[in-house]
Amino acid sequence: MAKMKAIEAVAKILELEGVTKAFGVPGAAINPFYAALRGLGTIEHVLARHVEGASHMAEGYTRANPGNIGICIGTSGPAGTDMITGLYSAMADSIPILCITGQAPRARMHKEDFQAVDIESIAKPVTKWASTVLEPAQLIGAFQKAFHLMRSDRPGPVLLDLPFDVQMAEIEFDAEAYQPMTAYKPAANRIQIEKALTMLNESEKPLLVSGGGVINANADKQLTEFAELVNVPVIPTLMGWGTIPDDHALMAGMCGLQTSHRYGNANVLASDFVLGIGNRFANRHTGSVDVYTKGRKFVHVDIEPTQIGRVFCPDLGIVSDAGAALDLFLEVAKEWKAAGKLKDRSAWVAECQERKRTMQRKTNFDNVPVKPQRVYQEMNKVFGRDTTYVSTIGLSQIAAAQFLHVYSARNWINCGQAGPLGWTIPAALGVVAADKSRNVVAISGDYDFQFMIEELAVGAQFKLPYIHVLVNNSYLGLIRQAQRGFDMDFCVQLSFENINSPELGEYGVDHVKVVEGLGCKAIRVYKPEDIAPALEQAKKLMAEHSVPVVVEVILERVTNVSMGVEIDAVNEFEELAEKGVDAPTAISMLD
């Protein structure tokens, strides 16, 4: 076998596990790893401006394509703690990323050495596994285990902390003999599937709820085929959006308190049975359990045993990878259809379609300053079916989910449970890094945009082009709306008169100047009729310069976006669509 530095073996293992790209920030304690990457020469490195940004880039990279695992790198002191938000976000949404940190030498770890912290203990609650590797010869097994864990069961992140002297030690490593471990995925059995299908078949108004686990399993095609076979409408969760195209006859809308469609909530409330696949029954989808479960039975299929019964006890729980379950659902359903056992669902489907046709929100507002609904209407006009949208949190994300259209899995890339401000820019860069030919459009409010705005320089430096739609109301809009219940508007205003940009009035930060200072392009829009031309111009600028292009739309300061405390009590603050002209880009026309 060949003798080499332990960290050189680590770099080679990454290559053998399929890694071609990494995101990070060099530091003294991780420099041996950077030297190994440079010597290997097969893994491209993207230099972030903030280590939290690197972790979100790794998330975006993983979420972009099946099989991807994003890598983020830094030291184990402030860089490691900066990564915690990314690890939490990845853990919450079942996203495998690998954080590699460089630690002080073993003899100095307990002596409060410079930038030495117990990152293993800090990271444990937000990872599948976190470990400081104390023996050089254990590095091979540690990284082999890391990739196995990330891919097995419910996917998730891992952090490996590498003391400086462990990295530098010599070990024996035979790269030709190395083999990735086979991932383990639990699979449903036929008895379980037949029981679930029997319950579905006995119901009158069944629905499928399709979650992010279907996307993680790369099983969106099976989901759509199964829905078509049994002729049952589908309610995707926010994390499962795209598992069935928005314009499919069986797409029955999203359900929830915020990121939902009126017809999605109405269809759930009219149902008597729900088969959830790869979803968590999260509270933004369900609202209170009493309202969500009343009058209906549930089957819950999830890869993680402890997710079943976490929110409420289903009538039947099945522990299975979504893809494995759907393969078996298809097999049994085909047999039952051939035998004439499947119930005719045409009347129920027509009922759901009629709600989809008639229960639309208005988007066609001509107000100046612009109402946010109009922004998404114009985006629907300009951006095609292959567009990949990236967003994280806020009224901008909620309105995007209510008004945009998604037609394929992984064309809505969203931070679901954690929702950290600042996630959108680095995540979008990670998606583009995974595939530069992809049409990527990010959506942010001004506060999310300002959190990690420095990462736009990464897009300029590494030629990672995408369009970023920035809706600016100079407010923490979602929190302001939530404060209505406390009868206050306190500490949420971002407005001020910018002495260097008086033309902005009270809108404060001059995003155009900042974006251009970071090496990117920017366009500002004040009128609704100028939005579409600006988006078309952004496409041309992006193609010409291969950098991110920001389109900032100046919004009215206060808009209350549809939301509520229960799925049967969503407040509609604006006029509803009564005819086609009120919502000209709605997925299902009113007339």
XYZ file of C-alpha atoms in Angstrom:
591
model
C 0.000 0.000 0.000
C 1.017 3.620 -0.482
C 2.132 5.850 2.362
C 0.758 9.379 2.281
C -0.369 12.171 4.529
C -3.706 11.340 6.109
C -5.272 14.469 4.644
C -4.187 13.414 1.134
C -6.100 10.185 1.676
C -9.145 12.254 2.710
C -8.986 14.289 -0.487
C -8.748 11.086 -2.540
C -11.740 9.599 -0.691
C -13.820 12.644 -1.599
C -12.938 12.070 -5.246
C -13.796 8.360 -4.995
C -17.155 9.237 -3.381
C -17.993 11.392 -6.406
C -17.172 14.871 -5.119
C -16.210 17.355 -7.851
C -16.909 20.693 -6.127
C -16.420 22.206 -2.687
C -17.240 25.528 -1.037
C -15.271 27.084 1.774
C -12.890 29.564 3.356
C -9.232 28.612 4.024
C -7.738 29.065 7.466
C -4.528 28.091 9.231
C -5.889 24.908 10.814
C -7.412 23.625 7.550
C -4.545 24.585 5.234
C -3.235 20.982 5.044
C -6.567 19.993 3.490
C -6.349 22.848 0.992
C -2.837 21.684 0.093
C -4.238 18.178 -0.506
C -7.045 19.545 -2.699
C -4.528 21.547 -4.703
C -2.334 18.472 -5.139
C -5.264 16.285 -6.180
C -6.509 18.815 -8.730
C -9.894 17.184 -9.456
C -12.152 19.055 -7.002
C -13.081 22.609 -7.957
C -13.207 25.020 -5.010
C -15.513 28.045 -4.727
C -14.267 30.662 -2.243
C -17.147 32.037 -0.172
C -17.080 35.437 1.526
C -18.630 34.058 4.725
C -18.488 30.496 6.005
C -22.234 30.390 6.648
C -22.518 31.312 2.969
C -20.333 28.325 2.089
C -22.653 25.999 4.022
C -25.716 27.338 2.180
C -23.888 27.021 -1.155
C -23.281 23.378 -0.262
C -27.019 23.032 0.476
C -27.992 24.572 -2.852
C -25.529 22.290 -4.624
C -27.007 19.180 -2.971
C -30.601 20.214 -3.576
C -29.977 20.956 -7.267
C -29.547 17.407 -8.594
C -30.114 13.822 -7.398
C -27.003 12.273 -5.875
C -25.195 15.542 -5.189
C -23.507 16.042 -1.824
C -22.251 19.548 -1.111
C -18.981 20.013 0.766
C -18.165 23.063 2.916
C -14.779 23.686 4.479
C -13.367 25.959 7.198
C -11.578 26.007 10.509
C -13.319 24.606 13.587
C -13.425 27.883 15.530
C -15.525 30.750 14.139
C -15.780 29.070 10.739
C -17.228 25.941 12.296
C -19.711 27.903 14.381
C -20.664 29.914 11.285
C -21.586 26.640 9.585
C -24.066 25.658 12.295
C -26.944 27.498 10.637
C -26.274 25.620 7.391
C -26.114 22.317 9.249
C -29.380 23.085 11.023
C -31.035 24.005 7.734
C -29.765 20.833 6.069
C -30.773 18.621 9.001
C -34.264 20.104 9.123
C -34.868 19.484 5.415
C -33.084 16.092 5.148
C -30.266 17.458 2.972
C -26.861 15.713 3.008
C -23.917 18.112 3.221
C -20.459 17.411 4.632
C -18.744 20.073 6.738
C -14.999 19.596 7.173
C -13.285 21.686 9.835
C -9.633 22.101 10.775
C -8.926 21.874 14.494
C -5.976 22.798 16.723
C -3.385 20.036 17.267
C -4.549 17.366 19.703
C -2.144 18.424 22.456
C -3.571 21.958 22.476
C -7.285 21.285 22.054
C -7.953 21.481 25.808
C -5.760 24.562 26.372
C -8.073 27.201 24.906
C -5.853 27.469 21.871
C -6.522 30.168 19.265
C -9.753 29.388 17.377
C -10.059 25.994 19.059
C -13.592 25.090 20.094
C -15.453 21.842 20.763
C -17.244 21.995 17.436
C -18.208 18.317 17.726
C -20.411 19.027 20.753
C -21.824 22.200 19.216
C -22.745 20.458 15.955
C -24.192 17.217 17.347
C -27.799 18.447 17.735
C -27.971 19.592 14.097
C -26.189 16.708 12.335
C -26.629 12.986 11.792
C -23.098 12.608 13.094
C -20.379 14.975 14.308
C -16.943 13.761 15.287
C -13.448 15.039 16.024
C -11.180 12.362 14.549
C -8.299 11.849 16.982
C -6.392 9.044 15.235
C -4.912 9.559 11.747
C -5.553 5.951 10.734
C -9.269 6.401 11.532
C -9.762 9.147 8.963
C -10.439 6.652 6.165
C -13.188 4.907 8.091
C -14.609 8.184 9.362
C -15.105 9.610 5.881
C -16.409 6.304 4.548
C -18.933 6.268 7.402
C -19.821 9.930 6.798
C -20.884 9.326 3.202
C -22.733 6.162 4.198
C -24.681 8.004 6.898
C -25.492 10.968 4.683
C -26.991 8.701 2.022
C -28.734 6.178 4.286
C -32.181 6.315 5.932
C -33.341 9.924 6.248
C -30.551 11.911 4.543
C -28.777 14.611 6.504
C -25.533 16.456 7.224
C -22.308 15.331 8.885
C -19.445 17.335 10.397
C -15.929 15.918 10.660
C -13.385 17.880 12.689
C -9.720 17.250 11.895
C -6.934 18.275 14.279
C -3.938 19.786 12.490
C -1.493 17.037 13.476
C -3.989 14.327 12.496
C -4.156 15.848 9.031
C -0.365 15.942 8.729
C 0.366 12.402 9.973
C 1.406 9.655 7.533
C -0.823 6.625 7.069
C -1.174 3.679 4.717
C -3.973 4.048 2.148
C -4.735 1.924 -0.916
C -7.052 4.034 -3.105
C -7.657 1.134 -5.506
C -9.088 -0.949 -2.679
C -11.396 1.792 -1.367
C -15.096 1.301 -2.004
C -18.045 3.490 -0.940
C -20.455 1.724 1.406
C -23.871 0.822 0.043
C -26.548 3.140 1.401
C -29.376 1.606 3.438
C -32.983 2.589 2.714
C -35.960 0.955 4.489
C -38.605 -0.361 2.091
C -42.317 -1.047 2.507
C -43.610 -4.588 2.152
C -46.552 -5.790 0.105
C -48.878 -6.297 3.078
C -48.431 -2.663 4.126
C -49.010 -1.365 0.602
C -52.128 -3.494 0.112
C -53.575 -2.254 3.425
C -52.883 1.365 2.457
C -54.346 0.907 -1.005
C -57.414 -0.772 0.480
C -57.998 2.245 2.717
C -57.582 4.589 -0.248
C -59.928 2.490 -2.380
C -62.614 2.434 0.318
C -62.607 6.228 0.672
C -64.815 8.557 -1.357
C -62.608 11.636 -1.615
C -58.941 10.657 -1.248
C -55.852 12.830 -1.674
C -52.139 12.143 -1.972
C -49.836 14.477 -0.038
C -46.406 14.530 -1.681
C -43.480 15.723 0.436
C -39.807 16.482 0.089
C -38.982 12.820 0.641
C -40.343 12.106 -2.839
C -37.806 14.557 -4.254
C -34.991 13.148 -2.100
C -35.833 9.692 -3.450
C -35.898 11.052 -7.034
C -39.351 9.517 -7.283
C -41.458 12.334 -8.738
C -42.152 10.365 -11.926
C -43.431 7.411 -9.888
C -45.586 9.764 -7.804
C -47.255 11.247 -10.878
C -47.691 7.832 -12.495
C -49.282 6.440 -9.335
C -51.629 9.427 -9.044
C -52.685 8.949 -12.667
C -53.155 5.204 -12.213
C -55.478 5.534 -9.215
C -56.846 8.902 -10.476
C -56.380 10.651 -7.128
C -55.569 14.384 -6.777
C -52.215 15.425 -5.303
C -51.473 18.080 -2.669
C -47.719 18.784 -2.709
C -46.118 20.261 0.385
C -43.857 23.279 -0.041
C -40.842 20.938 0.029
C -42.564 18.600 -2.441
C -43.648 21.313 -4.877
C -42.841 20.150 -8.402
C -43.375 16.439 -7.775
C -46.403 16.863 -10.033
C -46.581 19.719 -12.572
C -48.743 22.665 -11.504
C -50.813 22.420 -14.680
C -51.474 18.683 -14.297
C -55.167 17.835 -13.958
C -54.455 16.016 -10.684
C -52.447 18.846 -9.077
C -54.942 19.964 -6.435
C -52.974 22.855 -4.902
C -50.824 23.366 -1.843
C -52.377 23.360 1.620
C -51.301 25.472 4.550
C -51.468 28.607 6.635
C -49.210 30.687 4.380
C -47.593 29.035 1.365
C -50.834 27.642 0.034
C -53.554 27.985 -2.579
C -57.166 28.718 -1.724
C -58.209 25.667 -3.707
C -55.546 23.522 -2.027
C -56.945 24.226 1.427
C -60.516 23.739 0.187
C -59.665 20.390 -1.397
C -58.064 19.102 1.800
C -61.059 20.211 3.853
C -63.388 18.386 1.429
C -61.394 15.138 1.524
C -62.007 12.042 3.645
C -58.641 10.269 3.261
C -55.001 11.354 2.950
C -52.049 9.218 1.892
C -48.935 11.186 2.866
C -45.677 10.120 1.204
C -42.326 11.526 2.286
C -43.835 14.429 4.232
C -43.656 15.586 7.858
C -47.156 17.052 8.389
C -45.398 20.255 9.414
C -47.457 22.910 11.150
C -47.324 25.454 8.308
C -48.983 22.752 6.168
C -51.503 21.487 8.714
C -52.354 24.288 11.107
C -53.906 22.735 14.199
C -54.167 18.957 14.198
C -57.863 19.066 15.133
C -58.878 21.013 12.027
C -56.520 19.163 9.674
C -57.503 15.635 10.750
C -61.233 16.077 11.415
C -63.338 13.719 9.336
C -60.513 12.015 7.476
C -58.258 8.978 7.791
C -54.501 9.008 7.240
C -51.749 6.738 5.992
C -48.259 8.127 6.540
C -45.244 6.816 4.621
C -41.872 8.157 5.743
C -38.278 6.962 5.704
C -37.735 8.000 9.341
C -39.589 5.853 11.919
C -39.747 8.631 14.514
C -41.533 10.964 12.096
C -44.583 8.691 12.072
C -46.820 9.783 14.937
C -44.699 12.845 15.732
C -47.513 15.301 14.868
C -50.544 12.992 15.122
C -51.178 9.252 15.081
C -52.056 8.045 11.569
C -54.455 5.178 10.944
C -51.548 3.349 9.315
C -47.840 4.178 9.409
C -45.317 2.723 6.968
C -41.563 3.169 7.365
C -40.142 3.315 3.855
C -38.105 5.278 1.392
C -40.628 7.153 -0.769
C -39.257 5.666 -3.982
C -39.403 2.098 -2.723
C -42.968 2.613 -1.473
C -44.119 4.187 -4.731
C -42.598 1.363 -6.782
C -44.661 -1.113 -4.784
C -47.773 1.093 -4.857
C -47.489 1.105 -8.651
C -47.037 -2.652 -8.812
C -50.094 -3.410 -6.688
C -52.257 -0.667 -8.249
C -51.544 -1.986 -11.753
C -52.674 -5.443 -10.656
C -55.833 -4.030 -9.095
C -56.627 -1.929 -12.146
C -56.242 -4.936 -14.433
C -58.640 -6.790 -12.131
C -61.137 -3.898 -12.181
C -60.763 -3.262 -8.442
C -59.920 0.485 -8.518
C -62.774 2.887 -7.813
C -63.825 5.515 -10.376
C -62.636 8.915 -9.101
C -63.737 11.119 -12.013
C -66.420 13.025 -10.069
C -64.039 13.799 -7.184
C -61.289 14.885 -9.583
C -63.745 17.168 -11.408
C -64.775 18.695 -8.082
C -61.145 19.478 -7.235
C -60.517 20.876 -10.712
C -63.501 23.216 -10.400
C -62.125 24.624 -7.149
C -58.768 25.099 -8.878
C -60.481 26.959 -11.714
C -62.583 29.271 -9.576
C -60.629 29.894 -6.350
C -57.871 32.211 -7.563
C -56.307 35.269 -5.964
C -56.052 38.516 -7.875
C -52.630 39.481 -9.261
C -53.423 42.120 -11.880
C -52.923 45.299 -9.845
C -51.707 48.517 -11.529
C -50.755 50.357 -8.337
C -47.635 52.499 -8.004
C -45.704 51.727 -5.839
C -46.097 48.157 -7.049
C -48.197 45.572 -5.229
C -46.204 42.324 -4.790
C -48.831 40.152 -6.487
C -48.095 41.921 -9.784
C -44.403 41.002 -9.580
C -45.172 37.277 -9.644
C -47.673 37.746 -12.455
C -44.928 39.311 -14.574
C -42.469 36.575 -13.585
C -44.954 33.958 -14.819
C -45.058 35.760 -18.172
C -41.293 36.017 -18.627
C -39.870 32.826 -17.142
C -40.445 29.429 -18.767
C -41.369 25.979 -17.539
C -37.729 25.033 -16.989
C -37.068 27.854 -14.502
C -35.614 26.876 -11.124
C -36.794 29.164 -8.324
C -34.787 29.595 -5.099
C -36.182 31.217 -1.950
C -36.101 30.951 1.830
C -38.396 33.023 4.072
C -40.616 36.080 4.336
C -43.608 37.575 2.551
C -41.611 37.290 -0.687
C -41.430 33.505 -0.322
C -45.056 33.175 0.785
C -46.332 35.219 -2.153
C -44.020 33.309 -4.532
C -45.570 30.017 -3.400
C -49.066 31.433 -3.831
C -48.565 32.863 -7.329
C -45.634 31.262 -9.189
C -45.834 28.009 -11.158
C -43.511 25.016 -10.796
C -43.515 22.144 -13.260
C -40.673 19.801 -12.230
C -39.018 18.386 -9.141
C -36.058 20.475 -7.941
C -37.393 23.515 -9.787
C -38.501 24.939 -6.441
C -35.488 24.982 -4.111
C -36.545 26.258 -0.748
C -35.264 26.208 2.804
C -38.262 24.731 4.554
C -38.111 24.255 8.311
C -35.209 26.523 9.316
C -35.797 29.493 7.011
C -32.654 31.516 7.822
C -32.484 35.014 6.412
C -29.598 35.341 3.967
C -29.970 31.779 2.664
C -31.189 32.690 -0.809
C -28.111 34.257 -2.427
C -25.579 31.541 -1.455
C -28.071 28.723 -2.079
C -28.776 30.079 -5.569
C -25.041 30.226 -6.239
C -24.750 26.590 -5.136
C -27.523 25.580 -7.538
C -25.794 27.369 -10.419
C -22.456 25.808 -9.449
C -24.124 22.403 -9.807
C -25.276 23.231 -13.353
C -24.339 26.512 -15.045
C -26.731 25.843 -17.922
C -29.712 25.980 -15.562
C -32.148 28.923 -15.614
C -32.081 29.995 -11.971
C -34.237 32.785 -10.537
C -34.004 33.706 -6.845
C -36.642 35.626 -4.905
C -35.891 37.753 -1.832
C -37.284 40.551 0.238
C -34.863 43.345 1.072
C -33.934 41.995 4.505
C -33.121 38.467 3.322
C -31.146 40.034 0.483
C -29.068 42.225 2.805
C -28.109 39.400 5.191
C -25.492 37.776 2.921
C -25.289 40.254 0.073
C -21.490 39.922 0.022
C -21.822 36.465 -1.543
C -22.814 38.135 -4.831
C -19.088 38.770 -5.278
C -18.653 34.990 -5.408
C -21.055 34.894 -8.349
C -19.031 37.604 -10.101
C -15.662 35.981 -9.391
C -16.611 32.448 -10.348
C -19.030 33.353 -13.161
C -22.170 31.900 -11.575
C -24.990 33.704 -13.412
C -28.592 33.840 -12.225
C -31.396 36.416 -11.899
C -32.323 37.665 -8.438
C -35.747 39.303 -8.094
C -35.588 41.642 -5.101
C -38.932 42.933 -3.843
C -38.168 45.977 -1.703
C -40.691 47.421 0.736
C -38.022 48.510 3.238
C -39.670 46.482 5.959
C -39.402 43.198 7.817
C -42.708 42.487 6.120
C -43.603 39.084 7.565
C -42.787 40.140 11.121
C -44.664 43.425 10.658
C -47.710 41.452 9.559
C -47.338 39.107 12.544
C -47.125 42.128 14.865
C -50.653 43.135 13.864
C -51.838 40.660 16.492
C -49.943 42.675 19.115
C -51.264 45.998 17.806
C -47.788 47.280 17.029
C -45.336 48.108 14.264
C -42.136 48.005 16.275
C -38.456 47.612 15.308
C -39.330 46.239 11.857
C -38.866 49.331 9.680
C -35.780 49.400 7.453
C -36.596 52.778 5.917
C -34.367 55.831 6.099
C -33.350 58.645 3.780
C -30.061 57.678 2.165
C -27.885 60.807 1.956
C -26.035 59.295 -1.013
C -29.173 58.270 -2.937
C -31.902 60.865 -2.314
C -33.870 59.552 -5.329
C -34.799 56.500 -3.229
C -36.851 58.580 -0.818
C -37.435 56.523 2.326
C -36.321 53.175 0.852
C -32.894 53.342 2.473
C -30.210 51.024 1.143
C -29.196 51.618 -2.478
C -29.089 47.997 -3.573
C -28.126 48.907 -7.139
C -24.915 50.609 -5.999
C -24.034 47.782 -3.617
C -24.705 45.082 -6.218
C -22.635 46.889 -8.838
C -19.858 47.415 -6.282
C -19.759 43.631 -5.818
C -19.186 43.098 -9.548
C -22.740 42.221 -10.618
C -25.475 43.965 -12.599
C -28.649 45.549 -11.242
C -31.860 47.154 -12.529
C -34.389 49.114 -10.472
C -38.099 49.186 -11.363
C -40.795 51.517 -10.024
C -43.806 50.791 -12.274
C -45.633 47.487 -12.911
C -45.448 47.831 -16.690
C -41.642 48.023 -16.478
C -41.192 44.715 -14.631
C -41.349 42.363 -17.625
C -38.974 44.499 -19.779
C -36.524 44.605 -16.854
C -36.625 40.826 -16.482
C -35.976 40.421 -20.223
C -33.080 42.867 -19.974
C -31.738 40.888 -17.013
C -31.661 37.746 -19.163
C -29.523 39.569 -21.743
C -27.157 41.030 -19.140
C -26.747 37.630 -17.502
C -25.939 35.982 -20.826
C -23.503 38.747 -21.777
C -21.571 39.039 -18.515
C -22.073 35.624 -16.806
C -22.714 37.245 -13.424
C -25.753 37.497 -11.139
C -28.242 40.166 -12.222
C -30.530 41.754 -9.638
C -33.921 43.184 -10.587
C -35.155 45.336 -7.716
C -38.864 46.218 -7.679
C -39.909 49.059 -5.386
C -43.063 47.857 -3.632
C -45.697 49.637 -1.638
C -44.497 49.767 1.948
C -47.356 47.713 3.453
C -49.087 44.720 1.896
C -50.721 41.985 3.957
C -50.300 38.667 2.157
C -52.943 35.954 2.549
C -52.424 33.809 5.656
C -54.203 32.640 8.782
C -54.038 30.516 11.916
C -56.048 27.600 10.479
C -56.444 26.130 7.002
C -60.175 26.886 7.243
C -59.556 30.476 8.395
C -57.019 32.045 6.011
C -57.440 35.808 5.816
C -57.664 37.253 2.313
C -56.541 40.855 2.649
C -56.813 41.765 -1.051
C -59.506 41.487 -3.684
C -60.031 37.985 -5.056
C -60.037 37.159 -8.753
C -63.549 37.151 -10.230
C -62.654 36.770 -13.920
C -59.668 35.877 -16.036
C -58.340 39.415 -16.400
C -57.914 39.598 -12.610
C -55.359 36.778 -12.663
C -54.146 36.455 -16.271
C -51.289 34.060 -15.461
C -53.241 31.832 -13.048
C -52.582 28.149 -13.579
C -56.272 27.484 -14.245
C -58.293 30.169 -15.995
C -61.462 31.618 -14.497
C -63.128 32.139 -17.896
